[in-house]
Amino acid sequence: MPPLMLKGLTKRYGGTAVVDDLSLELVPGRCHGLLGPNGAGKTTTLRLALGLIEADAGEGRLLGHRLPREAAQARQRVGVVPQADSLDPDFSVRENLLAYGRYFGLSRREAEARIPALLDFAGLAGKADARVPTLSGGMKRRLTLARALINDPELVVLDEPTTGLDPQARHLVWQGLRRLIQQGKTLLLTTHFMDEAERLCDRISIIDRGRIIAEDSPRALIARHIEPHVVEVFGEGLADWAGCGRRLCRRCEQAGETLFCYTEDPEAVTDALDRQGQLRYLHRPANLEDVFLKLTGRDLRE
Ligand code: ADP
């Protein structure tokens, strides 16, 4: 049975469907990513999936339990990492974990027995007695992740787990998430970082205006939706050269002062640029961000 199954879910706020006939099925032991611009409906989808809000139409099951009626039961076996840290600032690291354990019905002794491994997992082994305000942003995120694991969940739901973290802290969180996947846990995560999604997710749903507009493995999404090479061109004289780029490439997109040339034959473009001599360029393989921008557009949302 899939850890999460959503079928035709619709959620309306003020007459607008912010989640619109959305279906999703998670594969056990895999990481599924939800990508979408701001306001696309990712957080609302997570809240529906956890049974925290009720859909206007459609149905779903979380760990076999009907949503939203039996969701509280299912949530006993789910870990949640919310977007904003909701740690208790008056408590130490250890006390935060203990308090959360009690919420899942663990005795103090049971919770205490789990804490050393969780602190170790989160790279907070020496910080058990530190108070929350003394922790760095990365440490707080890792504590929130450790806290979400106190009930040894089968499914972990993460809403933008690395937003606001520096590269070092992001890498530490990724290591932790990979270990969870290795342990056989199922992950559902939202992120704005395409490299994060590409690194962690087996499968990705791209959501826009409440609908899933593409879903596949990162590699398959790239192969299906985008040319394999990108040449980013910028510098003095771009306007004069742009017509040449457009003739040479399958698809070109101008964003600000940069022309993105999507092509199967990058040498034709870079040779022409070398002959032109003045423009600067960056040749790179196409990535998930290119797919995301192609499917959802380059306009700012919200
Ligand atoms: P995302 O997580 O993709 O940024 P959200 O699911 O948070 O998107 O929001 C989707 C849309 O639903 C947004 O336009 C947001 O303003 C609206 N929305 C979310 N929650 C509520 C609510 N409780 N009441 C009214 N509108 C809401």
Coordinates of N, CA, C and O in Angstrom, one line a residue, residues 130-300:
A130 N 22.0 22.7 25.5 CA 22.0 24.1 25.0 C 20.5 24.5 24.9 O 19.6 23.8 24.5
R131 N 20.4 25.8 25.1 CA 19.0 26.4 24.9 C 18.8 26.8 23.5 O 19.8 27.2 22.8
V132 N 17.6 26.7 23.0 CA 17.3 26.9 21.6 C 17.8 28.2 21.1 O 18.4 28.3 20.0
P133 N 17.7 29.4 21.8 CA 18.1 30.6 21.2 C 19.6 30.7 20.9 O 20.1 31.5 20.2
T134 N 20.4 29.8 21.6 CA 21.9 29.8 21.4 C 22.3 29.0 20.1 O 23.4 29.0 19.8
L135 N 21.3 28.3 19.5 CA 21.7 27.5 18.3 C 21.7 28.3 17.1 O 20.9 29.3 16.9
S136 N 22.5 27.9 16.1 CA 22.5 28.6 14.8 C 21.3 28.1 14.0 O 20.6 27.2 14.4
G137 N 21.0 28.8 12.9 CA 19.9 28.5 12.1 C 19.9 27.0 11.6 O 18.9 26.3 11.6
G138 N 21.1 26.6 11.2 CA 21.3 25.2 10.7 C 21.1 24.2 11.9 O 20.5 23.2 11.6
M139 N 21.5 24.5 13.1 CA 21.3 23.6 14.2 C 19.8 23.5 14.5 O 19.3 22.5 14.8
K140 N 19.1 24.7 14.4 CA 17.7 24.6 14.7 C 16.9 23.8 13.7 O 16.0 23.0 14.1
R141 N 17.3 23.9 12.4 CA 16.7 23.1 11.4 C 17.0 21.6 11.7 O 16.1 20.7 11.6
R142 N 18.2 21.3 12.1 CA 18.5 19.9 12.3 C 17.8 19.4 13.6 O 17.4 18.2 13.6
L143 N 17.6 20.2 14.5 CA 16.9 19.8 15.7 C 15.4 19.6 15.3 O 14.8 18.6 15.8
T144 N 14.9 20.4 14.5 CA 13.5 20.2 14.0 C 13.4 18.9 13.3 O 12.4 18.2 13.4
L145 N 14.4 18.6 12.5 CA 14.4 17.3 11.8 C 14.5 16.1 12.8 O 13.7 15.1 12.7
A146 N 15.4 16.3 13.8 CA 15.5 15.2 14.8 C 14.2 15.0 15.6 O 13.8 13.9 15.9
R147 N 13.6 16.2 15.9 CA 12.3 16.1 16.6 C 11.2 15.4 15.8 O 10.4 14.6 16.4
A148 N 11.2 15.6 14.5 CA 10.2 14.9 13.7 C 10.5 13.4 13.6 O 9.6 12.6 13.1
L149 N 11.6 12.9 14.1 CA 11.9 11.5 14.1 C 11.7 10.8 15.4 O 12.0 9.6 15.5
I150 N 11.3 11.5 16.4 CA 11.2 11.0 17.8 C 10.3 9.8 17.8 O 10.4 8.8 18.6
N151 N 9.2 9.7 17.0 CA 8.3 8.6 16.9 C 8.7 7.6 15.9 O 7.8 6.7 15.6
D152 N 9.9 7.6 15.4 CA 10.4 6.6 14.4 C 9.4 6.5 13.3 O 8.9 5.4 13.0
P153 N 9.1 7.6 12.6 CA 8.0 7.6 11.6 C 8.3 6.8 10.3 O 9.5 6.6 10.0
E154 N 7.3 6.3 9.7 CA 7.5 5.6 8.4 C 7.6 6.6 7.3 O 8.2 6.4 6.3
L155 N 6.8 7.7 7.4 CA 6.8 8.7 6.4 C 7.2 10.1 7.1 O 6.8 10.4 8.2
V156 N 8.1 10.8 6.4 CA 8.5 12.1 6.9 C 8.1 13.2 5.8 O 8.5 13.0 4.6
V157 N 7.4 14.2 6.3 CA 6.9 15.2 5.4 C 7.7 16.5 5.8 O 7.7 16.9 6.9
L158 N 8.3 17.1 4.7 CA 9.2 18.2 5.0 C 8.8 19.4 4.1 O 8.8 19.3 2.9
D159 N 8.5 20.5 4.7 CA 8.1 21.7 4.0 C 9.4 22.6 3.9 O 9.7 23.3 4.9
E160 N 10.0 22.7 2.8 CA 11.2 23.5 2.6 C 12.2 23.3 3.7 O 12.5 24.3 4.4
P161 N 12.8 22.1 3.8 CA 13.7 21.8 4.9 C 15.0 22.6 5.0 O 15.6 22.7 6.0
T162 N 15.4 23.2 3.9 CA 16.7 23.9 3.9 C 16.6 25.3 3.6 O 17.7 26.0 3.4
T163 N 15.4 25.9 3.5 CA 15.3 27.3 3.2 C 16.0 28.1 4.3 O 15.8 27.9 5.5
G164 N 16.9 29.1 3.9 CA 17.5 29.9 4.9 C 18.8 29.4 5.4 O 19.5 30.0 6.3
L165 N 19.2 28.2 5.0 CA 20.5 27.6 5.5 C 21.7 27.9 4.6 O 21.5 28.1 3.3
D166 N 22.9 28.0 5.1 CA 24.0 28.2 4.3 C 24.4 26.8 3.7 O 23.9 25.8 4.1
P167 N 25.3 26.9 2.7 CA 25.6 25.6 1.9 C 26.1 24.5 2.8 O 25.7 23.3 2.7
Q168 N 26.9 24.8 3.9 CA 27.4 23.7 4.8 C 26.2 23.1 5.5 O 26.1 21.8 5.5
A169 N 25.3 23.9 6.0 CA 24.2 23.4 6.7 C 23.2 22.6 5.8 O 22.7 21.5 6.2
R170 N 23.1 23.1 4.6 CA 22.2 22.3 3.6 C 22.8 20.9 3.4 O 22.1 19.9 3.4
H171 N 24.1 20.9 3.2 CA 24.7 19.5 2.9 C 24.5 18.6 4.1 O 24.3 17.4 3.9
L172 N 24.6 19.1 5.3 CA 24.4 18.3 6.5 C 22.9 17.8 6.5 O 22.7 16.6 6.8
V173 N 22.0 18.6 6.2 CA 20.6 18.2 6.2 C 20.4 17.1 5.1 O 19.7 16.1 5.3
W174 N 21.0 17.4 3.9 CA 20.9 16.4 2.8 C 21.4 15.0 3.3 O 20.8 14.0 3.0
Q175 N 22.6 15.0 3.9 CA 23.1 13.8 4.4 C 22.1 13.0 5.3 O 21.9 11.8 5.2
G176 N 21.5 13.8 6.2 CA 20.5 13.2 7.1 C 19.4 12.6 6.4 O 18.9 11.5 6.6
L177 N 18.9 13.4 5.4 CA 17.7 12.9 4.6 C 18.1 11.6 3.8 O 17.3 10.7 3.7
R178 N 19.3 11.6 3.3 CA 19.7 10.4 2.5 C 19.8 9.2 3.5 O 19.4 8.1 3.1
R179 N 20.2 9.4 4.7 CA 20.3 8.3 5.6 C 18.9 7.8 5.9 O 18.6 6.6 6.1
L180 N 17.9 8.7 6.0 CA 16.5 8.3 6.3 C 16.0 7.4 5.1 O 15.3 6.4 5.3
I181 N 16.4 7.8 3.9 CA 15.9 7.1 2.7 C 16.6 5.7 2.8 O 15.9 4.7 2.5
Q182 N 17.9 5.7 3.1 CA 18.6 4.4 3.3 C 17.9 3.5 4.3 O 17.9 2.3 4.2
Q183 N 17.4 4.1 5.3 CA 16.7 3.3 6.4 C 15.4 2.8 6.0 O 14.7 2.1 6.7
G184 N 14.9 3.2 4.8 CA 13.7 2.7 4.2 C 12.5 3.6 4.5 O 11.3 3.2 4.2
K185 N 12.7 4.8 5.0 CA 11.6 5.7 5.2 C 11.2 6.4 3.9 O 12.0 6.5 3.0
T186 N 9.9 6.8 3.9 CA 9.4 7.5 2.7 C 9.4 9.0 3.0 O 9.1 9.4 4.1
L187 N 9.9 9.8 2.0 CA 10.0 11.2 2.3 C 9.1 11.9 1.2 O 9.0 11.6 0.1
L188 N 8.4 13.0 1.7 CA 7.7 13.9 0.9 C 8.1 15.3 1.2 O 8.0 15.7 2.3
L189 N 8.7 16.0 0.2 CA 9.3 17.3 0.6 C 8.9 18.3 -0.5 O 8.8 18.0 -1.7
T190 N 8.8 19.5 0.0 CA 8.7 20.7 -0.9 C 10.0 21.4 -0.9 O 10.6 21.5 0.2
T191 N 10.3 22.0 -2.0 CA 11.6 22.8 -2.0 C 11.5 23.8 -3.1 O 10.8 23.6 -4.1
H192 N 12.3 24.9 -3.0 CA 12.5 25.8 -4.1 C 13.8 25.6 -4.7 O 14.2 26.3 -5.7
F193 N 14.6 24.7 -4.1 CA 15.9 24.4 -4.7 C 15.9 23.2 -5.6 O 15.8 22.1 -5.2
M194 N 16.2 23.5 -6.9 CA 16.1 22.5 -7.9 C 17.3 21.5 -7.7 O 17.1 20.3 -8.0
D195 N 18.4 22.0 -7.3 CA 19.5 21.1 -7.0 C 19.2 20.1 -5.9 O 19.6 18.9 -5.9
E196 N 18.5 20.6 -4.9 CA 18.1 19.8 -3.8 C 17.2 18.6 -4.3 O 17.3 17.5 -4.0
A197 N 16.2 19.1 -5.1 CA 15.2 18.1 -5.6 C 16.0 17.1 -6.5 O 15.7 15.9 -6.4
E198 N 16.9 17.5 -7.3 CA 17.6 16.6 -8.2 C 18.4 15.6 -7.4 O 18.6 14.5 -7.8
R199 N 19.0 16.1 -6.3 CA 19.9 15.3 -5.5 C 19.1 14.2 -4.7 O 19.5 13.1 -4.6
L200 N 18.0 14.6 -4.2 CA 17.3 13.8 -3.2 C 16.1 13.0 -3.8 O 15.9 11.9 -3.3
C201 N 15.4 13.5 -4.7 CA 14.1 13.0 -5.1 C 14.2 11.9 -6.2 O 14.9 12.1 -7.2
D202 N 13.5 10.8 -6.0 CA 13.3 9.8 -7.0 C 12.3 10.2 -8.0 O 12.3 9.9 -9.2
R203 N 11.3 11.0 -7.5 CA 10.2 11.4 -8.3 C 9.8 12.8 -7.9 O 9.9 13.2 -6.7
I204 N 9.4 13.6 -8.9 CA 9.1 15.0 -8.7 C 7.7 15.3 -9.3 O 7.5 14.9 -10.5
S205 N 6.9 16.0 -8.6 CA 5.7 16.6 -9.2 C 5.9 18.1 -9.3 O 6.2 18.7 -8.2
I206 N 5.7 18.6 -10.4 CA 5.8 20.1 -10.6 C 4.3 20.6 -10.5 O 3.5 20.1 -11.3
I207 N 4.1 21.5 -9.5 CA 2.7 22.0 -9.3 C 2.6 23.4 -9.7 O 3.5 24.2 -9.4
D208 N 1.6 23.8 -10.4 CA 1.3 25.2 -10.7 C -0.2 25.4 -10.7 O -1.0 24.6 -11.2
R209 N -0.6 26.5 -10.0 CA -2.0 26.8 -9.8 C -2.8 25.6 -9.3 O -3.9 25.3 -9.8
G210 N -2.2 24.9 -8.4 CA -3.0 23.8 -7.7 C -3.0 22.5 -8.5 O -3.6 21.5 -8.1
R211 N -2.4 22.5 -9.7 CA -2.5 21.3 -10.5 C -1.1 20.7 -10.8 O -0.1 21.5 -10.9
I212 N -1.0 19.4 -10.9 CA 0.3 18.8 -11.2 C 0.5 18.9 -12.8 O -0.4 18.4 -13.5
I213 N 1.5 19.6 -13.2 CA 1.6 19.8 -14.6 C 2.7 18.9 -15.2 O 2.8 18.8 -16.4
A214 N 3.5 18.3 -14.4 CA 4.5 17.3 -14.9 C 4.9 16.4 -13.7 O 5.0 16.9 -12.5
E215 N 5.1 15.1 -13.9 CA 5.6 14.3 -12.8 C 6.4 13.1 -13.4 O 6.0 12.5 -14.4
D216 N 7.6 13.0 -12.8 CA 8.5 11.9 -13.3 C 9.8 11.9 -12.4 O 9.9 12.7 -11.5
S217 N 10.8 11.1 -12.8 CA 12.1 11.2 -12.1 C 12.8 12.5 -12.6 O 12.4 13.0 -13.7
P218 N 13.7 13.1 -11.9 CA 14.4 14.3 -12.4 C 15.0 14.1 -13.7 O 14.8 14.9 -14.6
R219 N 15.6 13.0 -13.9 CA 16.3 12.7 -15.2 C 15.3 12.7 -16.4 O 15.5 13.2 -17.4
A220 N 14.2 12.0 -16.1 CA 13.2 11.8 -17.2 C 12.5 13.2 -17.5 O 12.2 13.5 -18.7
L221 N 12.3 14.0 -16.5 CA 11.8 15.3 -16.7 C 12.7 16.1 -17.6 O 12.2 16.8 -18.5
I222 N 14.0 16.1 -17.3 CA 14.9 16.8 -18.1 C 14.9 16.3 -19.5 O 14.9 17.1 -20.5
A223 N 15.0 15.0 -19.7 CA 15.1 14.4 -21.0 C 13.8 14.7 -21.8 O 13.9 15.0 -23.0
R224 N 12.7 14.7 -21.2 CA 11.4 14.9 -21.9 C 11.1 16.3 -22.3 O 10.6 16.6 -23.3
H225 N 11.5 17.3 -21.4 CA 11.0 18.6 -21.5 C 12.0 19.6 -22.1 O 11.6 20.7 -22.4
I226 N 13.3 19.2 -22.1 CA 14.2 20.3 -22.4 C 15.3 19.7 -23.3 O 15.6 18.6 -23.3
E227 N 15.9 20.6 -24.1 CA 17.1 20.3 -24.9 C 18.2 20.0 -23.9 O 18.3 20.6 -22.9
P228 N 19.2 19.1 -24.3 CA 20.2 18.7 -23.4 C 21.3 19.7 -23.0 O 21.9 19.6 -21.9
H229 N 21.5 20.8 -23.8 CA 22.5 21.7 -23.5 C 21.9 23.1 -23.4 O 21.0 23.5 -24.2
V230 N 22.6 23.9 -22.6 CA 22.2 25.3 -22.5 C 23.4 26.2 -22.6 O 24.5 25.9 -22.0
V231 N 23.3 27.2 -23.5 CA 24.4 28.2 -23.5 C 23.8 29.5 -23.1 O 22.8 30.0 -23.7
E232 N 24.3 30.0 -22.0 CA 23.8 31.3 -21.4 C 24.7 32.4 -22.0 O 25.9 32.3 -21.8
V233 N 24.1 33.4 -22.7 CA 24.9 34.4 -23.4 C 24.6 35.7 -22.8 O 23.5 36.1 -22.6
F234 N 25.7 36.5 -22.5 CA 25.5 37.9 -21.9 C 26.6 38.8 -22.3 O 27.7 38.3 -22.7
G235 N 26.4 40.0 -22.1 CA 27.5 41.0 -22.4 C 27.1 42.0 -23.5 O 26.0 41.9 -24.1
E236 N 28.0 42.9 -23.7 CA 27.8 44.0 -24.7 C 27.6 43.4 -26.1 O 28.3 42.5 -26.5
G237 N 26.6 43.8 -26.8 CA 26.3 43.4 -28.2 C 25.3 42.2 -28.3 O 25.1 41.6 -29.3
L238 N 24.7 41.9 -27.1 CA 23.7 40.7 -27.1 C 22.6 41.0 -28.1 O 22.2 40.1 -28.8
A239 N 22.0 42.2 -28.1 CA 20.9 42.5 -28.9 C 21.2 42.2 -30.4 O 20.3 41.6 -31.1
D240 N 22.4 42.6 -30.8 CA 22.7 42.4 -32.2 C 22.9 40.9 -32.6 O 22.7 40.4 -33.7
W241 N 23.4 40.1 -31.6 CA 23.7 38.7 -31.8 C 22.5 37.8 -31.6 O 22.5 36.7 -32.1
A242 N 21.5 38.3 -30.9 CA 20.3 37.4 -30.5 C 19.7 36.7 -31.7 O 19.4 35.6 -31.6
G243 N 19.6 37.4 -32.8 CA 19.0 36.8 -34.0 C 19.8 35.6 -34.5 O 19.2 34.6 -34.8
C244 N 21.1 35.7 -34.4 CA 22.0 34.6 -34.8 C 21.7 33.4 -33.9 O 21.6 32.3 -34.3
G245 N 21.7 33.7 -32.6 CA 21.4 32.7 -31.6 C 20.1 32.0 -31.9 O 20.0 30.7 -31.8
R246 N 19.1 32.8 -32.2 CA 17.7 32.2 -32.5 C 17.8 31.3 -33.7 O 17.0 30.3 -33.8
R247 N 18.6 31.6 -34.7 CA 18.7 30.8 -35.9 C 19.4 29.5 -35.6 O 19.0 28.4 -36.2
L248 N 20.3 29.5 -34.7 CA 21.2 28.3 -34.4 C 20.5 27.3 -33.4 O 20.9 26.2 -33.3
C249 N 19.5 27.8 -32.6 CA 19.0 27.0 -31.5 C 17.6 26.6 -31.7 O 16.8 27.3 -32.3
R250 N 17.3 25.5 -31.1 CA 15.9 25.0 -31.1 C 15.0 26.0 -30.4 O 13.9 26.3 -30.8
R251 N 15.5 26.6 -29.3 CA 14.7 27.5 -28.5 C 15.6 28.5 -27.8 O 16.7 28.1 -27.3
C252 N 15.2 29.8 -27.8 CA 16.0 30.8 -27.0 C 15.0 31.5 -26.1 O 13.8 31.7 -26.5
E253 N 15.5 31.9 -24.9 CA 14.7 32.7 -24.0 C 15.5 33.8 -23.5 O 16.6 33.6 -23.0
Q254 N 15.0 35.0 -23.6 CA 15.7 36.2 -23.0 C 15.2 36.5 -21.7 O 13.9 36.6 -21.5
A255 N 16.0 36.6 -20.7 CA 15.6 36.9 -19.3 C 16.6 38.0 -18.9 O 17.8 37.7 -18.6
G256 N 16.1 39.2 -18.8 CA 17.0 40.4 -18.4 C 18.1 40.5 -19.5 O 17.8 40.6 -20.7
E257 N 19.3 40.5 -19.0 CA 20.4 40.7 -19.9 C 21.1 39.4 -20.4 O 22.1 39.4 -21.0
T258 N 20.4 38.3 -20.2 CA 20.9 37.0 -20.6 C 20.0 36.3 -21.6 O 18.8 36.3 -21.5
L259 N 20.7 35.8 -22.6 CA 19.9 34.9 -23.6 C 20.2 33.5 -23.3 O 21.4 33.1 -23.2
F260 N 19.2 32.7 -23.0 CA 19.3 31.3 -22.7 C 19.1 30.5 -24.1 O 18.0 30.6 -24.6
C261 N 20.1 29.9 -24.6 CA 20.0 29.1 -25.8 C 19.9 27.6 -25.5 O 20.9 27.1 -24.9
Y262 N 18.8 27.0 -25.8 CA 18.6 25.6 -25.5 C 18.9 24.8 -26.8 O 18.2 25.1 -27.8
T263 N 19.8 23.9 -26.8 CA 20.2 23.3 -28.0 C 20.7 21.8 -27.9 O 21.1 21.4 -26.8
E264 N 20.6 21.1 -29.0 CA 21.2 19.8 -29.1 C 22.7 19.9 -29.6 O 23.4 18.9 -29.5
D265 N 23.0 21.0 -30.2 CA 24.3 21.2 -30.8 C 25.0 22.4 -30.3 O 25.0 23.5 -30.9
P266 N 25.5 22.3 -29.1 CA 26.1 23.5 -28.4 C 27.3 24.1 -29.1 O 27.5 25.3 -29.1
E267 N 28.1 23.2 -29.9 CA 29.3 23.7 -30.5 C 28.9 24.7 -31.6 O 29.6 25.7 -31.8
A268 N 27.8 24.5 -32.3 CA 27.4 25.5 -33.3 C 27.2 26.9 -32.7 O 27.6 27.9 -33.3
V269 N 26.7 26.9 -31.5 CA 26.4 28.2 -30.8 C 27.7 28.7 -30.3 O 28.1 29.9 -30.5
T270 N 28.5 27.9 -29.6 CA 29.8 28.4 -29.0 C 30.8 28.8 -30.1 O 31.5 29.8 -29.9
D271 N 30.8 28.1 -31.2 CA 31.7 28.5 -32.3 C 31.3 29.9 -32.9 O 32.1 30.7 -33.1
A272 N 30.0 30.1 -33.0 CA 29.5 31.4 -33.5 C 29.9 32.5 -32.5 O 30.2 33.6 -32.9
L273 N 29.7 32.1 -31.2 CA 30.1 33.1 -30.2 C 31.6 33.4 -30.2 O 32.0 34.6 -30.0
D274 N 32.4 32.4 -30.4 CA 33.8 32.6 -30.4 C 34.2 33.5 -31.6 O 35.1 34.3 -31.5
R275 N 33.5 33.3 -32.7 CA 33.8 34.2 -33.9 C 33.4 35.6 -33.6 O 34.0 36.5 -34.0
Q276 N 32.2 35.8 -32.9 CA 31.8 37.1 -32.5 C 32.8 37.8 -31.6 O 33.1 39.0 -31.8
G277 N 33.3 37.0 -30.7 CA 34.5 37.4 -29.9 C 34.2 38.3 -28.7 O 35.1 38.4 -27.8
Q278 N 33.1 39.0 -28.6 CA 32.9 40.0 -27.6 C 32.0 39.5 -26.4 O 32.2 39.8 -25.3
L279 N 31.0 38.7 -26.8 CA 30.0 38.2 -25.8 C 30.6 37.2 -24.9 O 31.5 36.4 -25.3
R280 N 30.2 37.2 -23.7 CA 30.6 36.1 -22.8 C 29.5 35.1 -22.7 O 28.3 35.3 -23.0
Y281 N 29.9 33.8 -22.4 CA 28.9 32.8 -22.3 C 29.3 31.7 -21.3 O 30.5 31.5 -21.0
L282 N 28.3 30.9 -20.9 CA 28.4 29.8 -20.1 C 27.7 28.6 -20.7 O 26.5 28.7 -21.0
H283 N 28.5 27.6 -21.0 CA 27.9 26.4 -21.6 C 27.7 25.3 -20.5 O 28.7 25.0 -19.8
R284 N 26.5 24.8 -20.3 CA 26.3 23.8 -19.2 C 25.2 22.8 -19.6 O 24.4 23.1 -20.5
P285 N 25.2 21.7 -19.0 CA 24.1 20.7 -19.3 C 22.7 21.3 -18.8 O 22.7 22.0 -17.8
A286 N 21.7 20.9 -19.4 CA 20.3 21.4 -18.9 C 20.0 20.7 -17.6 O 20.5 19.6 -17.3
N287 N 19.3 21.4 -16.7 CA 19.0 20.9 -15.4 C 17.5 21.1 -15.1 O 16.7 21.6 -15.9
L288 N 17.2 20.7 -13.9 CA 15.7 20.7 -13.5 C 15.2 22.1 -13.5 O 14.0 22.3 -13.7
E289 N 16.1 23.1 -13.1 CA 15.6 24.5 -13.1 C 15.2 24.9 -14.5 O 14.2 25.7 -14.6
D290 N 15.8 24.5 -15.5 CA 15.4 24.8 -16.9 C 14.0 24.3 -17.2 O 13.2 25.0 -17.8
V291 N 13.8 23.0 -16.7 CA 12.5 22.4 -16.9 C 11.4 23.2 -16.2 O 10.4 23.6 -16.7
F292 N 11.8 23.5 -14.9 CA 10.8 24.2 -14.1 C 10.4 25.6 -14.7 O 9.3 25.9 -14.7
L293 N 11.4 26.3 -15.1 CA 11.2 27.7 -15.7 C 10.4 27.5 -17.0 O 9.6 28.4 -17.3
K294 N 10.7 26.5 -17.8 CA 10.0 26.3 -19.1 C 8.5 26.0 -18.8 O 7.6 26.6 -19.4
L295 N 8.2 25.2 -17.8 CA 6.9 24.8 -17.5 C 6.1 25.8 -16.7 O 4.9 25.9 -16.9
T296 N 6.7 26.6 -15.9 CA 6.0 27.5 -15.0 C 6.2 29.0 -15.4 O 5.6 29.8 -14.8
G297 N 7.1 29.2 -16.3 CA 7.4 30.6 -16.7 C 8.4 31.3 -15.9 O 8.7 30.9 -14.8
R298 N 8.8 32.5 -16.4 CA 9.8 33.2 -15.6 C 9.2 34.4 -14.8 O 10.0 35.1 -14.1
D299 N 7.9 34.6 -14.9 CA 7.3 35.7 -14.2 C 7.3 35.4 -12.7 O 7.1 34.3 -12.3
L300 N 7.5 36.5 -11.9 CA 7.4 36.4 -10.5 C 6.0 36.1 -10.0 O 5.1 36.6 -10.6

